[in-house]
């Protein structure tokens, strides 16, 4: 899984790796098979929609002080 961010902390968890940093856009790859990542996912899991359990990317980013790039454009 990849996240695109504009700002990240100096130290990331072992399951997160910076792939590139071009023009202020930081590409972070998440090793979603890492047990440490799974424990975080279990901690953050909530009911996103009735009957659907998951984790919002914004919640994950907030936990690690990652400023995610907003992909929703209103034109």
Short mmCIF file of N, CA, C and O in Angstrom, two decimals:
data_model
loop_
_atom_site.label_atom_id
_atom_site.label_comp_id
_atom_site.label_asym_id
_atom_site.label_seq_id
_atom_site.Cartn_x
_atom_site.Cartn_y
_atom_site.Cartn_z
N UNK A 1 0.86 -1.16 0.00
CA UNK A 1 0.00 0.00 0.00
C UNK A 1 0.91 1.23 0.00
O UNK A 1 1.97 1.22 0.61
N UNK A 2 0.46 2.27 -0.71
CA UNK A 2 1.24 3.50 -0.75
C UNK A 2 0.40 4.68 -0.30
O UNK A 2 -0.80 4.71 -0.51
N UNK A 3 1.06 5.61 0.35
CA UNK A 3 0.47 6.89 0.73
C UNK A 3 1.30 7.99 0.09
O UNK A 3 2.51 7.85 -0.07
N UNK A 4 0.65 9.07 -0.25
CA UNK A 4 1.35 10.23 -0.78
C UNK A 4 1.15 11.36 0.22
O UNK A 4 0.01 11.67 0.57
N UNK A 5 2.24 11.95 0.66
CA UNK A 5 2.19 12.93 1.73
C UNK A 5 2.98 14.18 1.35
O UNK A 5 3.84 14.15 0.48
N UNK A 6 2.65 15.25 2.05
CA UNK A 6 3.41 16.49 1.88
C UNK A 6 4.35 16.71 3.06
O UNK A 6 5.27 17.51 2.96
N UNK A 7 4.13 15.99 4.15
CA UNK A 7 4.94 16.16 5.34
C UNK A 7 4.92 14.85 6.13
O UNK A 7 3.86 14.26 6.29
N UNK A 8 6.08 14.39 6.58
CA UNK A 8 6.15 13.18 7.40
C UNK A 8 7.10 13.44 8.56
O UNK A 8 7.96 14.31 8.49
N UNK A 9 6.97 12.66 9.64
CA UNK A 9 7.91 12.83 10.76
C UNK A 9 9.30 12.30 10.37
O UNK A 9 9.43 11.52 9.42
N UNK A 10 10.32 12.69 11.11
CA UNK A 10 11.69 12.24 10.82
C UNK A 10 11.83 10.74 10.98
O UNK A 10 12.57 10.10 10.25
N UNK A 11 11.11 10.17 11.95
CA UNK A 11 11.19 8.74 12.20
C UNK A 11 9.85 8.09 11.88
O UNK A 11 8.83 8.47 12.45
N UNK A 12 9.88 7.13 10.99
CA UNK A 12 8.68 6.37 10.63
C UNK A 12 8.76 4.99 11.26
O UNK A 12 9.85 4.50 11.56
N UNK A 13 7.62 4.32 11.44
CA UNK A 13 7.64 2.94 11.94
C UNK A 13 8.41 2.05 10.95
O UNK A 13 8.55 2.39 9.77
N UNK A 14 8.87 0.89 11.43
CA UNK A 14 9.67 0.00 10.59
C UNK A 14 8.90 -0.51 9.37
O UNK A 14 9.50 -0.90 8.39
N UNK A 15 7.57 -0.47 9.42
CA UNK A 15 6.77 -0.96 8.30
C UNK A 15 6.48 0.12 7.26
O UNK A 15 5.79 -0.14 6.28
N UNK A 16 7.03 1.31 7.43
CA UNK A 16 6.84 2.41 6.47
C UNK A 16 8.19 2.84 5.90
O UNK A 16 9.15 3.03 6.64
N UNK A 17 8.25 2.98 4.58
CA UNK A 17 9.49 3.35 3.91
C UNK A 17 9.22 4.48 2.92
O UNK A 17 8.26 4.41 2.14
N UNK A 18 10.07 5.50 2.94
CA UNK A 18 9.97 6.58 1.96
C UNK A 18 10.55 6.05 0.65
O UNK A 18 11.71 5.62 0.60
N UNK A 19 9.74 6.08 -0.40
CA UNK A 19 10.16 5.61 -1.72
C UNK A 19 10.75 6.75 -2.53
O UNK A 19 11.76 6.60 -3.20
N UNK A 20 10.09 7.91 -2.49
CA UNK A 20 10.61 9.07 -3.22
C UNK A 20 10.15 10.35 -2.55
O UNK A 20 9.19 10.36 -1.79
N UNK A 21 10.87 11.42 -2.85
CA UNK A 21 10.53 12.75 -2.34
C UNK A 21 10.84 13.74 -3.46
O UNK A 21 11.94 14.25 -3.55
N UNK A 22 9.86 13.95 -4.32
CA UNK A 22 10.04 14.83 -5.47
C UNK A 22 9.14 16.04 -5.37
O UNK A 22 7.92 15.90 -5.25
N UNK A 23 9.73 17.21 -5.41
CA UNK A 23 8.99 18.48 -5.41
C UNK A 23 7.99 18.58 -4.25
O UNK A 23 6.87 19.05 -4.41
N UNK A 24 8.39 18.06 -3.09
CA UNK A 24 7.53 18.17 -1.92
C UNK A 24 6.45 17.11 -1.82
O UNK A 24 5.67 17.10 -0.89
N UNK A 25 6.39 16.18 -2.78
CA UNK A 25 5.43 15.08 -2.71
C UNK A 25 6.19 13.83 -2.30
O UNK A 25 7.08 13.36 -3.01
N UNK A 26 5.86 13.32 -1.13
CA UNK A 26 6.58 12.19 -0.55
C UNK A 26 5.76 10.92 -0.73
O UNK A 26 4.59 10.87 -0.35
N UNK A 27 6.38 9.92 -1.34
CA UNK A 27 5.72 8.64 -1.54
C UNK A 27 6.18 7.69 -0.44
O UNK A 27 7.38 7.44 -0.28
N UNK A 28 5.23 7.18 0.34
CA UNK A 28 5.54 6.29 1.46
C UNK A 28 4.91 4.93 1.17
O UNK A 28 3.71 4.84 0.90
N UNK A 29 5.72 3.89 1.20
CA UNK A 29 5.21 2.54 1.00
C UNK A 29 5.01 1.88 2.36
O UNK A 29 5.88 1.94 3.22
N UNK A 30 3.85 1.27 2.54
CA UNK A 30 3.50 0.58 3.78
C UNK A 30 3.60 -0.93 3.56
O UNK A 30 2.99 -1.46 2.63
N UNK A 31 4.37 -1.61 4.40
CA UNK A 31 4.42 -3.06 4.35
C UNK A 31 3.21 -3.58 5.14
O UNK A 31 3.27 -3.74 6.36
N UNK A 32 2.13 -3.84 4.43
CA UNK A 32 0.89 -4.22 5.10
C UNK A 32 0.88 -5.67 5.58
O UNK A 32 -0.10 -6.15 6.14
N UNK A 33 2.01 -6.37 5.42
CA UNK A 33 2.14 -7.73 5.96
C UNK A 33 2.89 -7.74 7.29
O UNK A 33 2.98 -8.78 7.93
N UNK A 34 3.42 -6.61 7.70
CA UNK A 34 4.17 -6.52 8.95
C UNK A 34 3.23 -6.66 10.15
O UNK A 34 2.19 -6.01 10.20
N UNK A 35 3.57 -7.50 11.14
CA UNK A 35 2.71 -7.67 12.31
C UNK A 35 2.48 -6.37 13.09
O UNK A 35 1.40 -6.16 13.64
N UNK A 36 3.47 -5.50 13.12
CA UNK A 36 3.30 -4.22 13.80
C UNK A 36 2.24 -3.37 13.13
O UNK A 36 1.45 -2.69 13.79
N UNK A 37 2.20 -3.40 11.81
CA UNK A 37 1.18 -2.67 11.06
C UNK A 37 -0.20 -3.26 11.36
O UNK A 37 -1.16 -2.52 11.58
N UNK A 38 -0.30 -4.59 11.42
CA UNK A 38 -1.58 -5.23 11.70
C UNK A 38 -2.12 -4.85 13.08
O UNK A 38 -3.32 -4.64 13.24
N UNK A 39 -1.25 -4.73 14.06
CA UNK A 39 -1.71 -4.36 15.40
C UNK A 39 -2.25 -2.93 15.41
O UNK A 39 -3.25 -2.64 16.09
N UNK A 40 -1.64 -2.02 14.64
CA UNK A 40 -2.14 -0.65 14.53
C UNK A 40 -3.50 -0.64 13.84
O UNK A 40 -4.43 0.05 14.27
N UNK A 41 -3.63 -1.43 12.79
CA UNK A 41 -4.90 -1.51 12.05
C UNK A 41 -6.01 -2.00 12.97
O UNK A 41 -7.12 -1.46 12.98
N UNK A 42 -5.73 -3.02 13.76
CA UNK A 42 -6.73 -3.53 14.70
C UNK A 42 -7.13 -2.46 15.71
O UNK A 42 -8.30 -2.35 16.07
N UNK A 43 -6.18 -1.68 16.15
CA UNK A 43 -6.44 -0.61 17.13
C UNK A 43 -7.30 0.50 16.53
O UNK A 43 -8.18 1.05 17.22
N UNK A 44 -7.09 0.82 15.26
CA UNK A 44 -7.81 1.93 14.62
C UNK A 44 -9.11 1.52 13.92
O UNK A 44 -9.86 2.38 13.49
N UNK A 45 -9.35 0.22 13.80
CA UNK A 45 -10.52 -0.26 13.06
C UNK A 45 -11.83 0.23 13.68
O UNK A 45 -12.02 0.18 14.89
N UNK A 46 -12.69 0.75 12.82
CA UNK A 46 -14.02 1.22 13.22
C UNK A 46 -15.02 0.84 12.13
O UNK A 46 -14.64 0.44 11.04
N UNK A 47 -16.27 1.03 12.44
CA UNK A 47 -17.30 0.78 11.44
C UNK A 47 -17.37 2.01 10.53
O UNK A 47 -17.81 3.08 10.94
N UNK A 48 -16.91 1.86 9.29
CA UNK A 48 -16.87 2.97 8.35
C UNK A 48 -18.25 3.23 7.76
O UNK A 48 -18.67 4.37 7.61
N UNK A 49 -18.93 2.16 7.42
CA UNK A 49 -20.31 2.20 6.96
C UNK A 49 -21.02 1.06 7.67
O UNK A 49 -20.36 0.13 8.15
N UNK A 50 -22.33 1.07 7.73
CA UNK A 50 -23.03 -0.03 8.40
C UNK A 50 -22.58 -1.39 7.87
O UNK A 50 -22.64 -1.66 6.67
N UNK A 51 -22.03 -2.20 8.76
CA UNK A 51 -21.58 -3.54 8.41
C UNK A 51 -20.20 -3.62 7.79
O UNK A 51 -19.72 -4.70 7.48
N UNK A 52 -19.51 -2.50 7.61
CA UNK A 52 -18.18 -2.48 7.00
C UNK A 52 -17.17 -1.94 8.02
O UNK A 52 -17.26 -0.79 8.43
N UNK A 53 -16.23 -2.79 8.40
CA UNK A 53 -15.19 -2.42 9.35
C UNK A 53 -13.91 -2.12 8.58
O UNK A 53 -13.54 -2.85 7.67
N UNK A 54 -13.24 -1.05 8.92
CA UNK A 54 -12.00 -0.69 8.25
C UNK A 54 -11.29 0.43 8.98
O UNK A 54 -11.67 0.82 10.08
N UNK A 55 -10.26 0.95 8.34
CA UNK A 55 -9.46 2.04 8.90
C UNK A 55 -9.42 3.16 7.87
O UNK A 55 -9.11 2.93 6.70
N UNK A 56 -9.71 4.35 8.30
CA UNK A 56 -9.61 5.52 7.41
C UNK A 56 -8.14 5.90 7.30
O UNK A 56 -7.42 5.95 8.30
N UNK A 57 -7.69 6.17 6.08
CA UNK A 57 -6.31 6.58 5.86
C UNK A 57 -5.98 7.82 6.67
O UNK A 57 -4.88 7.96 7.21
N UNK A 58 -6.96 8.71 6.81
CA UNK A 58 -6.72 9.95 7.57
C UNK A 58 -6.42 9.64 9.04
O UNK A 58 -5.60 10.30 9.66
N UNK A 59 -7.07 8.62 9.61
CA UNK A 59 -6.80 8.24 11.00
C UNK A 59 -5.40 7.67 11.16
O UNK A 59 -4.69 7.96 12.12
N UNK A 60 -4.98 6.85 10.18
CA UNK A 60 -3.64 6.28 10.22
C UNK A 60 -2.59 7.38 10.11
O UNK A 60 -1.61 7.40 10.86
N UNK A 61 -2.80 8.31 9.20
CA UNK A 61 -1.86 9.41 9.02
C UNK A 61 -1.79 10.30 10.25
O UNK A 61 -0.71 10.73 10.66
N UNK A 62 -2.94 10.57 10.85
CA UNK A 62 -2.98 11.40 12.05
C UNK A 62 -2.18 10.76 13.18
O UNK A 62 -1.43 11.43 13.89
N UNK A 63 -2.29 9.45 13.31
CA UNK A 63 -1.58 8.74 14.37
C UNK A 63 -0.06 8.91 14.25
O UNK A 63 0.64 8.97 15.25
N UNK A 64 0.45 8.99 13.01
CA UNK A 64 1.89 9.07 12.80
C UNK A 64 2.35 10.43 12.31
O UNK A 64 3.47 10.58 11.81
N UNK A 65 1.51 11.45 12.42
CA UNK A 65 1.84 12.81 12.03
C UNK A 65 2.26 12.92 10.57
O UNK A 65 3.18 13.64 10.22
N UNK A 66 1.57 12.17 9.72
CA UNK A 66 1.80 12.23 8.28
C UNK A 66 0.72 13.11 7.70
O UNK A 66 -0.47 12.90 7.93
N UNK A 67 1.12 14.12 6.94
CA UNK A 67 0.16 15.01 6.29
C UNK A 67 -0.11 14.46 4.89
O UNK A 67 0.70 14.58 3.98
N UNK A 68 -1.27 13.81 4.75
CA UNK A 68 -1.62 13.15 3.50
C UNK A 68 -2.07 14.17 2.46
O UNK A 68 -2.66 15.18 2.79
N UNK A 69 -1.79 13.88 1.20
CA UNK A 69 -2.23 14.71 0.10
C UNK A 69 -3.72 14.49 -0.11
O UNK A 69 -4.18 13.35 -0.18
N UNK A 70 -4.50 15.56 -0.18
CA UNK A 70 -5.93 15.46 -0.40
C UNK A 70 -6.18 15.15 -1.87
O UNK A 70 -5.75 15.87 -2.75
N UNK A 71 -6.89 14.05 -2.12
CA UNK A 71 -7.16 13.65 -3.50
C UNK A 71 -8.55 14.02 -3.96
O UNK A 71 -8.87 13.90 -5.12
N UNK A 72 -9.41 14.48 -3.05
CA UNK A 72 -10.76 14.90 -3.45
C UNK A 72 -10.70 16.30 -4.03
O UNK A 72 -10.29 17.24 -3.36
N UNK A 73 -11.12 16.42 -5.27
CA UNK A 73 -11.13 17.74 -5.92
C UNK A 73 -12.58 18.13 -6.19
O UNK A 73 -13.34 17.33 -6.71
N UNK A 74 -12.94 19.33 -5.81
CA UNK A 74 -14.27 19.82 -6.07
C UNK A 74 -14.19 20.87 -7.17
O UNK A 74 -13.72 21.97 -6.95
N UNK A 75 -14.62 20.53 -8.37
CA UNK A 75 -14.59 21.46 -9.50
C UNK A 75 -15.98 21.71 -9.99
O UNK A 75 -16.79 20.93 -10.09
#
